[in-house]
Amino acid sequence: MTLQLVPGSAHRALAEAVAGLLGLQLSTCQVDRFPDGELRPRLACLRGADVYVIAPTGPAVNDHVVELLLLLDACRRSDAARVTAVVPYFGYARQDRRSGAGQPVGARVVSDALVTAGAQRLVIVDAHTPALEAMCTVPVEMLTAVPMLVTALASAVSREAVVVAPDLGAVRLAEHYAALLETSVAVVRKTRRSPTDVLAEELTGDVDGRPVIIVDDMISTGATIEAAARVLLDHGATPEIVVAATHGLLIDPAAERFAALPLSALFITDSLAQRETTPALPVQVQSIAPLLADTVGRLHRDQALDDLLIQS
Ligand code: R5P
């Protein structure tokens, strides 16, 4: 069974980096866009191949989700032997439950659609919620970029630094960072008031006179990080804040929010294509291409991934 990598248009550079590490060329994939906005991908023949569609579904999320569905369907219809959707950033993962009447469970809708279109397995990096695995009717490989981010940020933080979860949902993630950095965890309690506004008030843990590392799975508008940072500064944290997150969406006004903070470093990965931020931020981008290449290589050879996965 030949190994084929199909790039989504959301982040071709990442797919190219994965292909380069595996010593492969990307499979031919052209995505036409009709004047009304409809997409129509065209792929090379994939009959009998072990296919990995590499397509994070970041902004514009809806376009990229639909493109991924079409790519998966095209793979299935060209008689690929096995089709894996490599979705480092999984859009809609935050909608893993209803927070009120009349709402959908968006994560379930998208995962069902991916499977119906042709995904026989999903690969996700630091998924927003472990619930995705239970929602999905095909195997889900939950990779983590935390060890890679810890290696990068270890030289930027002192041994006294406290790892901070900016909301209750990030506690497990913060514990993972803290275990690798051999330090303690503090937790901020956050309430979301709207898609772009949050309220953070309570702090559990001691940060007085200590440097802090705020960690999260993703940064969207920066509201969560900003609110947590203000609580930490109010509680005496050293005004040299380090932030680490796997997925840096950095949607406006994230850059402006961060520019107003005493931010000494912002570590993210290249799970999403990055655009220039204005004002410039002290961003350090770590590539997940080696993680994805290792994963694809092992899956192709039917080998275990245990040491690359989120540990529960
Ligand atoms: C939510 O629970 C996520 O883990 C992030 O904290 C959140 O999505 C970040 O969004 P924003 O940057 O807009 O606060």
Coordinates of C-alpha atoms and ligand atoms in Angstrom, one line a residue:
M1 CA 0.0 0.0 0.0
T2 CA 1.6 3.3 -1.0
L3 CA 1.6 6.3 1.3
Q4 CA 0.0 9.4 0.0
L5 CA -0.3 12.8 1.6
V6 CA -3.1 15.1 0.4
P7 CA -2.8 18.8 1.5
G8 CA -5.8 20.9 2.4
S9 CA -5.4 24.5 1.3
A10 CA -5.7 25.8 4.9
H11 CA -2.0 25.1 5.6
R12 CA -0.1 23.7 2.7
A13 CA 3.2 24.7 4.2
L14 CA 2.7 22.3 7.1
A15 CA 1.7 19.4 4.8
E16 CA 4.9 20.2 2.7
A17 CA 7.0 20.1 5.8
V18 CA 5.6 16.7 6.8
A19 CA 6.1 15.3 3.3
G20 CA 9.7 16.6 3.3
L21 CA 10.4 14.8 6.6
L22 CA 9.0 11.6 5.2
G23 CA 11.0 12.0 1.9
L24 CA 7.7 12.2 -0.1
Q25 CA 6.1 14.6 -2.6
L26 CA 2.6 15.8 -1.8
S27 CA -0.1 14.2 -3.8
T28 CA -1.6 16.4 -6.5
C29 CA -4.5 18.4 -5.1
Q30 CA -6.1 21.3 -6.8
V31 CA -9.1 23.1 -5.2
D32 CA -11.2 25.2 -7.6
R33 CA -13.6 27.8 -6.3
F34 CA -16.7 28.6 -8.2
P35 CA -18.0 32.2 -8.3
D36 CA -20.7 31.4 -5.8
G37 CA -18.1 30.1 -3.3
E38 CA -18.6 26.4 -3.9
L39 CA -15.3 24.4 -3.7
R40 CA -14.4 21.5 -6.0
P41 CA -11.1 19.6 -5.3
R42 CA -9.4 17.5 -7.9
L43 CA -7.0 14.8 -6.7
A44 CA -4.6 12.4 -8.4
C45 CA -5.5 8.8 -8.6
L46 CA -5.3 7.3 -5.1
R47 CA -6.6 3.7 -5.8
G48 CA -5.3 1.3 -3.2
A49 CA -3.3 3.9 -1.3
D50 CA -2.9 4.7 2.5
V51 CA -4.0 8.3 2.3
Y52 CA -3.5 11.1 4.9
V53 CA -5.4 14.3 4.3
I54 CA -3.5 17.1 6.2
A55 CA -6.0 19.9 6.9
P56 CA -6.3 21.9 10.1
T57 CA -9.8 23.5 10.1
G58 CA -8.8 26.9 11.4
P59 CA -10.2 30.2 10.1
A60 CA -12.0 30.4 7.8
V61 CA -13.4 27.4 9.7
N62 CA -16.5 26.7 7.7
D63 CA -14.7 26.8 4.4
H64 CA -12.0 24.6 5.7
V65 CA -14.4 22.1 7.2
V66 CA -16.3 21.8 3.9
E67 CA -13.1 21.5 1.9
L68 CA -11.9 18.7 4.2
L69 CA -15.3 16.9 3.7
L70 CA -14.9 17.2 -0.1
L71 CA -11.3 16.0 0.0
L72 CA -12.3 12.9 2.2
D73 CA -15.1 12.1 -0.2
A74 CA -12.8 12.4 -3.2
C75 CA -10.3 10.0 -1.5
R76 CA -13.0 7.5 -0.8
R77 CA -14.5 7.7 -4.3
S78 CA -11.1 7.2 -5.9
D79 CA -10.9 3.9 -4.0
A80 CA -8.2 4.7 -1.5
A81 CA -7.5 1.7 0.7
R82 CA -7.4 3.7 4.0
V83 CA -8.2 7.4 4.6
T84 CA -7.0 9.3 7.7
A85 CA -7.9 12.9 8.4
V86 CA -5.0 14.7 10.0
V87 CA -6.7 17.7 11.6
P88 CA -4.1 19.2 14.0
Y89 CA -6.6 22.0 14.9
F90 CA -10.2 20.7 15.0
G91 CA -12.6 23.6 14.5
Y92 CA -15.9 23.3 16.4
A93 CA -14.2 21.2 19.2
R94 CA -15.2 23.9 21.7
Q95 CA -18.9 23.0 21.0
D96 CA -18.6 19.7 22.8
R97 CA -21.8 20.2 24.8
R98 CA -24.9 22.4 24.9
S99 CA -24.5 25.4 27.3
G100 CA -28.2 26.3 26.8
A101 CA -31.4 25.2 25.3
G102 CA -31.7 25.4 21.5
Q103 CA -28.0 24.8 20.8
P104 CA -26.3 22.1 18.7
V105 CA -23.4 20.0 19.7
G106 CA -21.2 21.3 16.9
A107 CA -18.2 19.0 17.6
R108 CA -20.4 15.9 17.2
V109 CA -21.9 17.3 13.9
V110 CA -18.5 17.9 12.5
S111 CA -17.0 14.6 13.6
D112 CA -20.0 12.7 12.2
A113 CA -19.7 14.6 8.9
L114 CA -16.0 13.7 8.6
V115 CA -16.7 10.1 9.1
T116 CA -19.6 10.0 6.7
A117 CA -17.4 11.8 4.1
G118 CA -14.8 9.1 4.3
A119 CA -12.5 9.5 7.3
Q120 CA -11.6 6.1 8.7
R121 CA -9.4 7.6 11.5
L122 CA -8.7 11.1 12.8
V123 CA -5.4 12.5 14.1
I124 CA -5.8 15.6 16.3
V125 CA -3.2 17.6 18.2
D126 CA -4.1 18.8 21.7
A127 CA -7.9 18.6 21.1
H128 CA -9.9 21.1 23.1
T129 CA -11.8 18.2 24.7
P130 CA -11.1 14.5 25.3
A131 CA -14.9 14.1 24.6
L132 CA -14.1 14.2 20.9
E133 CA -12.8 10.7 21.1
A134 CA -16.0 9.4 22.6
M135 CA -18.1 11.3 20.1
C136 CA -16.3 9.8 17.1
T137 CA -17.3 6.5 15.6
V138 CA -13.8 5.8 14.2
P139 CA -10.4 5.7 16.0
V140 CA -9.1 9.1 17.1
E141 CA -5.3 9.6 17.8
M142 CA -5.0 12.4 20.3
L143 CA -1.5 13.7 19.9
T144 CA 0.1 16.3 22.2
A145 CA 2.5 19.1 21.4
V146 CA 3.1 19.8 25.1
P147 CA 6.5 18.1 25.4
M148 CA 7.7 20.0 22.4
L149 CA 6.5 23.3 23.8
V150 CA 8.0 22.6 27.2
T151 CA 11.4 21.9 25.6
A152 CA 11.1 25.3 23.9
L153 CA 10.0 27.3 26.9
A154 CA 12.2 25.6 29.5
S155 CA 15.0 28.0 28.7
A156 CA 12.7 31.0 28.9
V157 CA 11.4 30.4 32.4
S158 CA 13.0 30.1 35.9
R159 CA 12.6 27.2 38.2
E160 CA 10.3 29.2 40.4
A161 CA 7.7 29.7 37.7
V162 CA 4.1 28.6 38.4
V163 CA 2.1 27.0 35.6
V164 CA -1.4 28.6 35.4
A165 CA -4.6 27.2 34.0
P166 CA -6.6 30.2 32.8
D167 CA -9.8 28.3 33.3
L168 CA -11.0 25.0 34.8
G169 CA -11.0 23.3 31.4
A170 CA -7.2 23.8 31.2
V171 CA -6.3 22.2 34.5
R172 CA -5.3 18.8 33.1
L173 CA -3.2 20.5 30.5
A174 CA -1.6 22.7 33.1
E175 CA -0.8 19.6 35.2
H176 CA 0.9 18.1 32.1
Y177 CA 3.1 21.2 31.7
A178 CA 3.8 21.4 35.4
A179 CA 4.8 17.7 35.6
L180 CA 7.3 18.2 32.8
L181 CA 8.7 21.4 34.2
E182 CA 8.6 20.0 37.8
T183 CA 6.7 23.0 39.2
S184 CA 3.3 23.8 40.7
V185 CA 0.0 24.8 39.3
A186 CA -2.4 27.7 39.9
V187 CA -5.9 28.0 38.5
V188 CA -8.0 31.0 37.5
R189 CA -11.7 30.7 37.5
K190 CA -13.2 32.1 34.3
T191 CA -16.8 32.7 33.2
R192 CA -17.4 33.4 29.5
R193 CA -19.8 36.3 28.9
S194 CA -19.7 36.2 25.1
P195 CA -17.6 34.8 22.3
T196 CA -15.1 37.7 22.8
D197 CA -15.5 38.5 26.4
V198 CA -14.7 36.6 29.6
L199 CA -14.7 37.4 33.3
A200 CA -11.8 36.0 35.5
E201 CA -11.9 36.6 39.2
E202 CA -10.8 33.9 41.5
L203 CA -7.3 32.4 41.8
T204 CA -6.4 29.1 43.4
G205 CA -2.7 28.9 44.2
D206 CA 0.1 31.2 45.2
V207 CA 1.8 33.3 42.5
D208 CA 3.0 36.2 44.7
G209 CA 6.5 37.3 43.6
R210 CA 6.8 34.4 41.2
P211 CA 7.0 34.3 37.4
V212 CA 4.0 32.6 35.7
I213 CA 3.4 30.6 32.5
I214 CA -0.2 30.7 31.4
V215 CA -1.0 27.6 29.3
D216 CA -4.1 26.8 27.2
D217 CA -4.9 24.5 24.3
M218 CA -5.8 27.5 22.0
I219 CA -5.8 31.3 21.9
S220 CA -8.5 32.9 19.9
T221 CA -9.3 36.5 20.7
G222 CA -6.9 36.5 23.7
A223 CA -9.7 37.4 26.1
T224 CA -9.0 34.3 28.3
I225 CA -5.2 35.0 28.6
E226 CA -5.7 38.7 29.1
A227 CA -8.2 38.2 31.9
A228 CA -6.1 35.5 33.6
A229 CA -3.0 37.7 33.3
R230 CA -4.8 40.6 35.1
V231 CA -5.8 38.4 38.0
L232 CA -2.3 37.1 38.3
L233 CA -0.8 40.6 38.3
D234 CA -3.3 41.6 40.9
H235 CA -2.1 38.7 43.0
G236 CA 1.5 39.8 42.8
A237 CA 2.9 37.7 39.9
T238 CA 6.2 38.9 38.4
P239 CA 5.3 41.2 35.4
E240 CA 7.1 39.0 32.9
I241 CA 4.4 36.7 31.7
V242 CA 5.0 33.7 29.5
V243 CA 2.2 32.2 27.5
A244 CA 2.1 28.8 25.8
A245 CA -0.7 27.4 23.7
T246 CA -0.8 24.7 21.0
H247 CA -3.1 26.5 18.6
G248 CA -2.5 30.2 18.0
L249 CA -5.5 31.5 16.1
L250 CA -4.7 35.0 17.3
I251 CA -7.9 36.6 16.0
D252 CA -8.4 40.3 16.5
P253 CA -8.0 41.9 19.0
A254 CA -5.6 39.2 20.4
A255 CA -2.5 41.2 19.4
E256 CA -3.8 44.4 20.9
R257 CA -4.8 42.7 24.1
F258 CA -1.3 41.0 24.4
A259 CA 0.5 44.2 23.5
A260 CA -1.0 45.8 26.6
L261 CA 0.3 43.1 28.9
P262 CA 3.9 42.6 30.3
L263 CA 4.3 39.6 28.0
S264 CA 7.9 38.3 27.7
A265 CA 7.2 35.3 25.4
L266 CA 4.3 33.7 23.6
F267 CA 5.0 30.1 22.5
I268 CA 2.6 28.5 19.9
T269 CA 2.9 25.8 17.3
D270 CA 2.4 26.0 13.5
S271 CA -0.8 23.9 13.7
L272 CA -2.4 26.8 11.9
A273 CA -1.0 29.0 9.2
Q274 CA 0.3 32.2 10.9
R275 CA -0.2 35.7 9.6
E276 CA 1.6 38.8 10.7
T277 CA 0.3 40.3 13.9
T278 CA 0.1 44.0 14.4
P279 CA 1.5 45.1 16.8
A280 CA 4.3 42.6 16.7
L281 CA 4.3 40.1 19.6
P282 CA 7.2 38.1 21.1
V283 CA 5.9 34.9 19.3
Q284 CA 8.0 31.8 19.1
V285 CA 6.5 29.2 16.8
Q286 CA 7.4 25.5 17.2
S287 CA 6.8 23.2 14.3
I288 CA 4.6 20.2 14.8
A289 CA 5.7 18.8 11.4
P290 CA 8.1 16.3 13.1
L291 CA 5.3 15.1 15.4
L292 CA 2.9 14.6 12.4
A293 CA 5.6 13.0 10.2
D294 CA 6.5 10.5 13.0
T295 CA 2.8 9.8 13.5
V296 CA 2.0 9.3 9.8
G297 CA 5.1 7.1 9.4
R298 CA 4.1 4.9 12.4
L299 CA 0.4 4.6 11.3
H300 CA 1.5 3.6 7.8
R301 CA 3.6 0.9 9.3
D302 CA 0.9 -0.1 11.8
Q303 CA 3.1 0.8 14.8
A304 CA 2.1 2.1 18.2
L305 CA 1.8 5.8 19.0
D306 CA 1.6 5.6 22.8
D307 CA 4.5 8.0 23.6
L308 CA 3.1 10.7 21.2
L309 CA -0.5 10.7 22.7
I310 CA -2.1 12.8 25.5
Q311 CA -1.7 10.7 28.6
S312 CA -4.9 10.4 30.7
Ligands
R5P1 C1 -11.8 27.6 26.0 O1 -12.2 26.9 26.9 C2 -10.5 27.4 25.3 O2 -9.6 26.5 26.0 C3 -9.7 28.8 25.3 O3 -9.5 29.2 26.6 C4 -10.6 29.8 24.5 O4 -11.2 29.3 23.4 C5 -9.7 30.9 24.1 O5 -10.5 31.9 23.5 P1 -10.2 33.4 23.7 O6 -8.7 33.6 23.3 O7 -11.1 34.1 22.7 O8 -10.5 33.8 25.1

